Amino acid sequence: MTAQSAPAAQTARSRQWQLVSRPQAEPQPSDVRLVEVELPELAPGQVRVANEFVSVDPYMRGRMDDVKSYVPPFGLGEAMTGGAVGRVVASTAEELPVGTLVTHALGWRDVAQGDASGFRAVPEVSGPSGEAVSSSVHLGILGLTGQTAYVGLTSVAHLQPGEVVFVSGAAGAVGSAVGQVARLLGASRVVGSAGGPEKTARLRERSGFDAALDYKAAPVREQLPALVPDGVDVYFDNVGGDHLEAALDVMNRGGRLALCGAISGYNADRSAPRTPGPDNLANAITRGLTLQGFTLGSYAAQLPEATARLAEWFAAGELVHEETVVDGVERTFEAFSSMMRGGNTGKMVVRVG
């Protein structure tokens, strides 16, 4: 035990969200509950962390269903989990003394506790002019969000300089990062979709997109061709559904589609007939397209490179950290629901404080 470590007998309380029933369509407040639990005393090699920000993300909707996926479903009556960043307030682990800023997967709560191996120390970040930057950046452009964008464009879509990129859900956490990273990697034209004129304007004015379409104004399939007169070489899909069909219409021969998410169907009524797939999938055959789904966990070897490049660009002022902040751990489910309905620009996070 170090001089900064907590006494072994010290205990604390934690407010945690639990899933109590599995949604059939859009999750309702009755599907979850916020409880307060007493944490046990720290065992050797453990830390207690006061979360500063917790993340809410589309993939969490899938974990509310009891289905096989790349991550296990949330257990009923158990604390939900997700990305978070916070500061060590008690420790029996020499490698993570009190005061250390860490990221970890024990979100959906205000205080997290566990073995030090489950927490990763991250640096304090300054902006290009030396200004202090919120620790939430480690959940967004310098965290899984930015890493997903980088890996999807480089290791999955194999983006080459001079190519045209289309991004669905471009005003969301990953989408806004994809547009910026694509530009830095040399894309000749970057086009995104978003819901509403304010979001599309923000994509052009703040995130460096050449053009953006409002999917609420008219069908994507009708709008997209005029914005990509030379076709699309790389499509980064966060939405699926009508966006995927629209992309298949305009893909160039040998184009690559990186399938990261399909949020358009996440809240579909599980008791209703399933929506048919794209009606133009044959284009993948005739144009020699590659459609590859991916999750970041399969690309651990690429993460050091992604982290280094993102940090370099951010320090130089070439990346903008887009986020929407909701205050209070008690509003975490509210923030999640808003994000699923498109109520965010950039990364949706909850400031626990």
Coordinates of C-alpha atoms in Angstrom, one line a residue:
M1 CA 0.0 0.0 0.0
T2 CA 1.4 3.4 -1.0
A3 CA 1.1 6.6 1.0
Q4 CA -1.7 7.7 -1.3
S5 CA -3.7 4.5 -1.0
A6 CA -7.0 4.1 0.8
P7 CA -7.3 2.4 4.2
A8 CA -8.3 -1.2 3.7
A9 CA -11.5 -0.7 5.7
Q10 CA -12.7 2.4 3.8
T11 CA -16.1 1.9 2.0
A12 CA -18.1 4.1 -0.3
R13 CA -21.5 4.1 -2.1
S14 CA -22.2 4.1 -5.8
R15 CA -25.3 5.0 -7.8
Q16 CA -25.6 2.5 -10.6
W17 CA -28.1 1.9 -13.4
Q18 CA -29.5 -1.6 -13.8
L19 CA -31.5 -3.2 -16.6
V20 CA -34.7 -4.7 -15.1
S21 CA -36.5 -5.8 -18.3
R22 CA -35.6 -6.4 -21.9
P23 CA -37.2 -3.8 -24.4
Q24 CA -39.3 -5.1 -27.2
A25 CA -38.8 -1.9 -29.2
E26 CA -37.6 1.5 -28.0
P27 CA -36.3 1.2 -24.4
Q28 CA -38.6 2.7 -21.8
P29 CA -37.8 4.2 -18.4
S30 CA -39.5 1.2 -16.8
D31 CA -36.8 -1.1 -18.4
V32 CA -34.1 0.4 -16.1
R33 CA -33.6 1.6 -12.6
L34 CA -31.1 3.7 -10.7
V35 CA -30.0 2.1 -7.4
E36 CA -27.5 3.0 -4.7
V37 CA -25.1 0.2 -3.5
E38 CA -22.4 0.1 -0.9
L39 CA -19.1 -0.8 -2.3
P40 CA -16.9 -3.3 -0.4
E41 CA -13.5 -2.3 1.1
L42 CA -10.7 -2.3 -1.4
A43 CA -8.9 -5.5 -1.9
P44 CA -5.2 -5.5 -2.7
G45 CA -4.5 -4.3 -6.2
Q46 CA -7.8 -2.4 -6.6
V47 CA -8.8 1.1 -7.2
R48 CA -11.9 3.2 -6.6
V49 CA -12.7 5.9 -9.2
A50 CA -15.0 8.9 -9.2
N51 CA -16.3 9.0 -12.7
E52 CA -16.2 12.4 -14.4
F53 CA -17.9 11.4 -17.6
V54 CA -19.7 8.3 -18.8
S55 CA -20.5 7.4 -22.4
V56 CA -23.8 6.4 -23.9
D57 CA -23.5 4.7 -27.3
P58 CA -25.7 3.0 -29.9
Y59 CA -24.2 -0.5 -29.3
M60 CA -25.6 -0.5 -25.8
R61 CA -29.1 -1.0 -27.3
G62 CA -28.0 -4.4 -28.6
R63 CA -26.8 -5.3 -25.1
M64 CA -30.3 -4.8 -23.8
D65 CA -31.4 -7.8 -25.8
D66 CA -30.6 -11.4 -24.9
V67 CA -28.9 -12.3 -28.2
K68 CA -25.5 -13.4 -29.2
S69 CA -23.2 -10.6 -30.2
Y70 CA -19.6 -9.5 -30.0
V71 CA -20.2 -8.4 -26.4
P72 CA -22.4 -10.2 -23.8
P73 CA -25.9 -8.8 -23.1
F74 CA -26.5 -6.8 -19.9
G75 CA -27.7 -9.1 -17.1
L76 CA -31.1 -8.4 -15.6
G77 CA -30.8 -6.8 -12.2
E78 CA -27.1 -6.2 -12.7
A79 CA -25.2 -2.9 -13.1
M80 CA -24.9 -1.8 -16.7
T81 CA -21.5 -1.0 -18.2
G82 CA -19.9 1.2 -20.8
G83 CA -17.1 3.6 -21.4
A84 CA -16.1 6.1 -18.7
V85 CA -13.3 8.4 -17.6
G86 CA -12.6 9.4 -14.0
R87 CA -10.1 10.0 -11.3
V88 CA -8.7 7.5 -8.8
V89 CA -9.9 8.5 -5.3
A90 CA -8.7 5.5 -3.4
S91 CA -6.1 2.8 -4.3
T92 CA -4.3 -0.2 -3.1
A93 CA -2.5 -0.5 -6.5
E94 CA 0.9 1.2 -6.7
E95 CA 0.6 1.6 -10.5
L96 CA -2.5 3.8 -10.1
P97 CA -2.1 6.2 -7.2
V98 CA -4.8 8.6 -6.0
G99 CA -5.3 11.4 -8.5
T100 CA -4.6 9.3 -11.6
L101 CA -6.9 10.0 -14.6
V102 CA -8.2 6.7 -16.0
T103 CA -10.5 5.3 -18.6
H104 CA -12.4 2.0 -18.1
A105 CA -15.6 0.1 -18.9
L106 CA -17.6 0.6 -15.6
G107 CA -19.8 3.4 -16.8
W108 CA -23.6 3.9 -16.0
R109 CA -22.5 4.8 -12.4
D110 CA -20.9 7.6 -10.5
V111 CA -18.3 5.6 -8.6
A112 CA -16.5 2.6 -10.0
Q113 CA -14.4 0.0 -8.2
G114 CA -12.4 -3.0 -9.4
D115 CA -9.0 -4.5 -10.1
A116 CA -6.4 -2.0 -11.4
S117 CA -6.0 -4.1 -14.5
G118 CA -9.4 -3.0 -15.7
F119 CA -8.4 0.7 -15.6
R120 CA -6.0 2.5 -18.0
A121 CA -4.1 5.7 -17.1
V122 CA -4.5 8.4 -19.6
P123 CA -2.8 11.8 -19.9
E124 CA -4.2 15.2 -19.1
V125 CA -4.8 16.8 -22.5
S126 CA -4.3 20.4 -23.6
G127 CA -5.6 22.1 -26.7
P128 CA -3.4 23.5 -29.5
S129 CA -3.0 26.8 -27.7
G130 CA -2.3 25.1 -24.4
E131 CA -5.8 25.5 -23.0
A132 CA -7.2 22.8 -20.7
V133 CA -9.4 20.2 -22.4
S134 CA -12.2 18.2 -20.7
S135 CA -11.3 14.7 -19.8
S136 CA -14.3 13.6 -21.9
V137 CA -12.0 13.9 -24.9
H138 CA -10.7 10.4 -23.9
L139 CA -14.2 9.0 -24.6
G140 CA -14.5 10.8 -27.9
I141 CA -12.0 11.9 -30.6
L142 CA -9.0 10.5 -28.6
G143 CA -10.9 7.4 -27.4
L144 CA -12.9 4.6 -28.9
T145 CA -14.8 7.1 -31.1
G146 CA -11.7 8.4 -32.9
Q147 CA -10.1 5.0 -32.9
T148 CA -13.1 3.4 -34.6
A149 CA -13.1 6.1 -37.3
Y150 CA -9.4 5.7 -38.0
V151 CA -9.4 1.9 -38.0
G152 CA -12.5 1.7 -40.1
L153 CA -11.1 4.0 -42.8
T154 CA -7.6 2.5 -42.8
S155 CA -7.7 -1.2 -41.9
V156 CA -11.3 -1.9 -43.1
A157 CA -12.0 0.4 -46.0
H158 CA -8.4 0.9 -47.0
L159 CA -9.0 4.5 -47.9
Q160 CA -6.5 5.9 -50.5
P161 CA -5.7 9.6 -51.1
G162 CA -7.9 11.2 -53.7
E163 CA -10.9 8.9 -53.0
V164 CA -14.5 10.0 -52.3
V165 CA -16.1 9.1 -49.0
F166 CA -19.7 9.0 -47.9
V167 CA -20.5 8.8 -44.2
S168 CA -24.0 8.0 -42.8
G169 CA -24.9 9.3 -39.3
A170 CA -22.2 11.9 -39.8
A171 CA -23.3 14.2 -37.0
G172 CA -23.0 11.4 -34.5
A173 CA -19.9 10.5 -32.4
V174 CA -18.2 8.2 -34.9
G175 CA -19.5 9.9 -38.0
S176 CA -18.2 13.3 -37.2
A177 CA -14.8 11.8 -36.5
V178 CA -14.8 9.8 -39.7
G179 CA -15.3 12.9 -41.8
Q180 CA -12.4 14.7 -40.2
V181 CA -10.1 11.7 -40.3
A182 CA -11.0 11.0 -43.9
R183 CA -10.0 14.5 -44.9
L184 CA -6.7 14.2 -43.0
L185 CA -6.0 10.9 -44.8
G186 CA -6.3 12.6 -48.1
A187 CA -9.9 12.0 -49.3
S188 CA -10.8 14.3 -52.2
R189 CA -14.4 14.7 -51.2
V190 CA -16.3 13.9 -48.0
V191 CA -20.1 13.8 -47.9
G192 CA -22.2 13.1 -44.8
S193 CA -25.8 12.6 -43.9
A194 CA -27.5 14.1 -40.8
G195 CA -30.9 14.9 -39.5
G196 CA -31.9 18.6 -39.9
P197 CA -30.4 21.8 -41.4
E198 CA -28.5 22.7 -38.2
K199 CA -26.6 19.5 -38.2
T200 CA -25.8 19.5 -41.9
A201 CA -24.6 23.1 -41.7
R202 CA -22.4 22.1 -38.7
L203 CA -20.8 19.3 -40.7
R204 CA -19.8 21.7 -43.4
E205 CA -18.7 24.6 -41.2
R206 CA -17.1 22.8 -38.3
S207 CA -16.2 19.2 -39.3
G208 CA -14.8 19.9 -42.8
F209 CA -17.4 18.0 -44.9
D210 CA -17.6 19.2 -48.5
A211 CA -21.4 18.5 -48.6
A212 CA -24.1 17.1 -46.3
L213 CA -27.6 15.9 -46.9
D214 CA -30.6 16.2 -44.6
Y215 CA -32.2 12.7 -44.5
K216 CA -35.3 14.2 -43.0
A217 CA -35.9 16.5 -45.9
A218 CA -36.1 13.9 -48.7
P219 CA -35.2 10.3 -49.3
V220 CA -31.4 9.7 -49.2
R221 CA -31.5 7.9 -52.5
E222 CA -32.9 11.0 -54.2
Q223 CA -30.4 13.4 -52.7
L224 CA -27.1 11.5 -52.7
P225 CA -26.3 11.2 -56.4
A226 CA -26.1 15.0 -57.0
L227 CA -23.6 15.3 -54.1
V228 CA -21.2 12.6 -55.4
P229 CA -21.1 13.2 -59.2
D230 CA -18.0 11.1 -59.5
G231 CA -19.4 8.3 -57.4
V232 CA -18.2 6.9 -54.0
D233 CA -15.1 4.9 -53.3
V234 CA -15.6 4.4 -49.5
Y235 CA -18.8 4.3 -47.6
F236 CA -18.7 4.3 -43.8
D237 CA -22.0 3.0 -42.5
N238 CA -23.4 3.9 -39.1
V239 CA -27.1 3.7 -40.1
G240 CA -27.9 0.9 -42.5
G241 CA -31.4 0.7 -44.1
D242 CA -32.1 3.4 -46.7
H243 CA -28.6 4.9 -46.3
L244 CA -27.0 1.6 -47.3
E245 CA -29.3 1.3 -50.3
A246 CA -28.4 4.8 -51.4
A247 CA -24.7 4.1 -51.0
L248 CA -24.9 0.9 -53.1
D249 CA -26.5 3.0 -55.9
V250 CA -23.5 5.3 -56.2
M251 CA -20.5 3.1 -55.3
N252 CA -17.7 3.0 -57.8
R253 CA -16.2 -0.3 -59.1
G254 CA -14.0 -1.8 -56.5
G255 CA -15.6 0.4 -53.7
R256 CA -15.4 -0.6 -50.1
L257 CA -18.2 -0.4 -47.5
A258 CA -17.1 -0.4 -43.8
L259 CA -20.2 -1.5 -41.8
C260 CA -19.8 0.0 -38.3
G261 CA -23.5 0.3 -37.2
A262 CA -27.1 0.0 -38.3
I263 CA -28.9 2.3 -35.8
S264 CA -31.9 2.7 -38.1
G265 CA -33.0 -0.8 -37.0
Y266 CA -31.8 -1.0 -33.3
N267 CA -35.2 0.0 -31.9
A268 CA -37.3 -2.1 -34.3
D269 CA -40.2 -3.9 -32.7
R270 CA -38.9 -7.4 -32.2
S271 CA -42.4 -8.8 -32.6
A272 CA -43.0 -7.2 -36.0
P273 CA -41.9 -8.7 -39.4
R274 CA -38.3 -7.8 -40.2
T275 CA -37.5 -5.2 -42.7
P276 CA -36.2 -6.7 -46.0
G277 CA -32.5 -6.1 -46.9
P278 CA -31.3 -3.7 -49.6
D279 CA -33.0 -4.2 -53.0
N280 CA -29.8 -3.4 -54.9
L281 CA -27.3 -5.7 -53.2
A282 CA -26.6 -7.2 -56.6
N283 CA -24.4 -4.1 -57.2
A284 CA -21.9 -5.7 -54.9
I285 CA -21.5 -8.4 -57.5
T286 CA -21.5 -6.3 -60.7
R287 CA -19.2 -3.6 -59.3
G288 CA -16.9 -5.9 -57.3
L289 CA -17.7 -4.2 -54.0
T290 CA -16.4 -5.3 -50.6
L291 CA -18.8 -5.0 -47.7
Q292 CA -17.0 -5.7 -44.4
G293 CA -18.5 -5.4 -40.9
F294 CA -16.2 -4.6 -38.0
T295 CA -15.9 -3.9 -34.3
L296 CA -12.9 -2.2 -32.8
G297 CA -12.0 -5.2 -30.5
S298 CA -10.8 -7.1 -33.5
Y299 CA -8.2 -4.5 -34.4
A300 CA -6.2 -4.2 -31.2
A301 CA -2.9 -4.3 -33.1
Q302 CA -3.9 -1.1 -34.9
L303 CA -4.8 0.9 -31.8
P304 CA -1.3 2.2 -30.9
E305 CA -1.0 3.7 -34.4
A306 CA -4.5 5.1 -34.3
T307 CA -4.0 6.6 -30.8
A308 CA -0.7 8.3 -31.9
R309 CA -2.1 9.8 -35.1
L310 CA -5.2 11.1 -33.4
A311 CA -3.2 12.7 -30.6
E312 CA -0.8 14.3 -33.1
W313 CA -3.7 15.8 -35.2
F314 CA -5.6 17.0 -32.1
A315 CA -2.5 18.7 -30.7
A316 CA -2.0 20.5 -34.0
G317 CA -5.6 21.7 -34.0
E318 CA -6.6 19.6 -37.0
L319 CA -9.3 17.6 -35.2
V320 CA -12.4 19.0 -33.5
H321 CA -13.9 17.3 -30.5
E322 CA -17.6 17.3 -31.0
E323 CA -19.8 16.4 -28.0
T324 CA -23.2 16.9 -26.4
V325 CA -23.1 16.9 -22.6
V326 CA -25.9 16.0 -20.2
D327 CA -25.4 16.7 -16.5
G328 CA -26.0 14.3 -13.7
V329 CA -25.6 10.5 -13.5
E330 CA -29.4 10.3 -12.8
R331 CA -30.0 11.5 -16.4
T332 CA -27.9 8.8 -18.0
F333 CA -30.9 6.9 -19.4
E334 CA -32.4 10.1 -20.6
A335 CA -29.1 10.9 -22.4
F336 CA -29.1 7.4 -24.0
S337 CA -32.7 7.7 -25.2
S338 CA -31.9 11.2 -26.7
M339 CA -28.9 9.9 -28.5
M340 CA -30.8 7.0 -30.0
R341 CA -33.3 9.5 -31.4
G342 CA -30.6 11.7 -32.8
G343 CA -30.6 14.3 -30.1
N344 CA -26.8 14.7 -30.1
T345 CA -24.2 16.3 -32.2
G346 CA -20.9 14.4 -31.8
K347 CA -20.3 12.2 -28.8
M348 CA -23.0 12.0 -26.2
V349 CA -21.6 12.0 -22.7
V350 CA -23.0 12.4 -19.2
R351 CA -21.1 14.7 -16.8
V352 CA -21.4 12.8 -13.5
G353 CA -20.3 15.5 -11.1

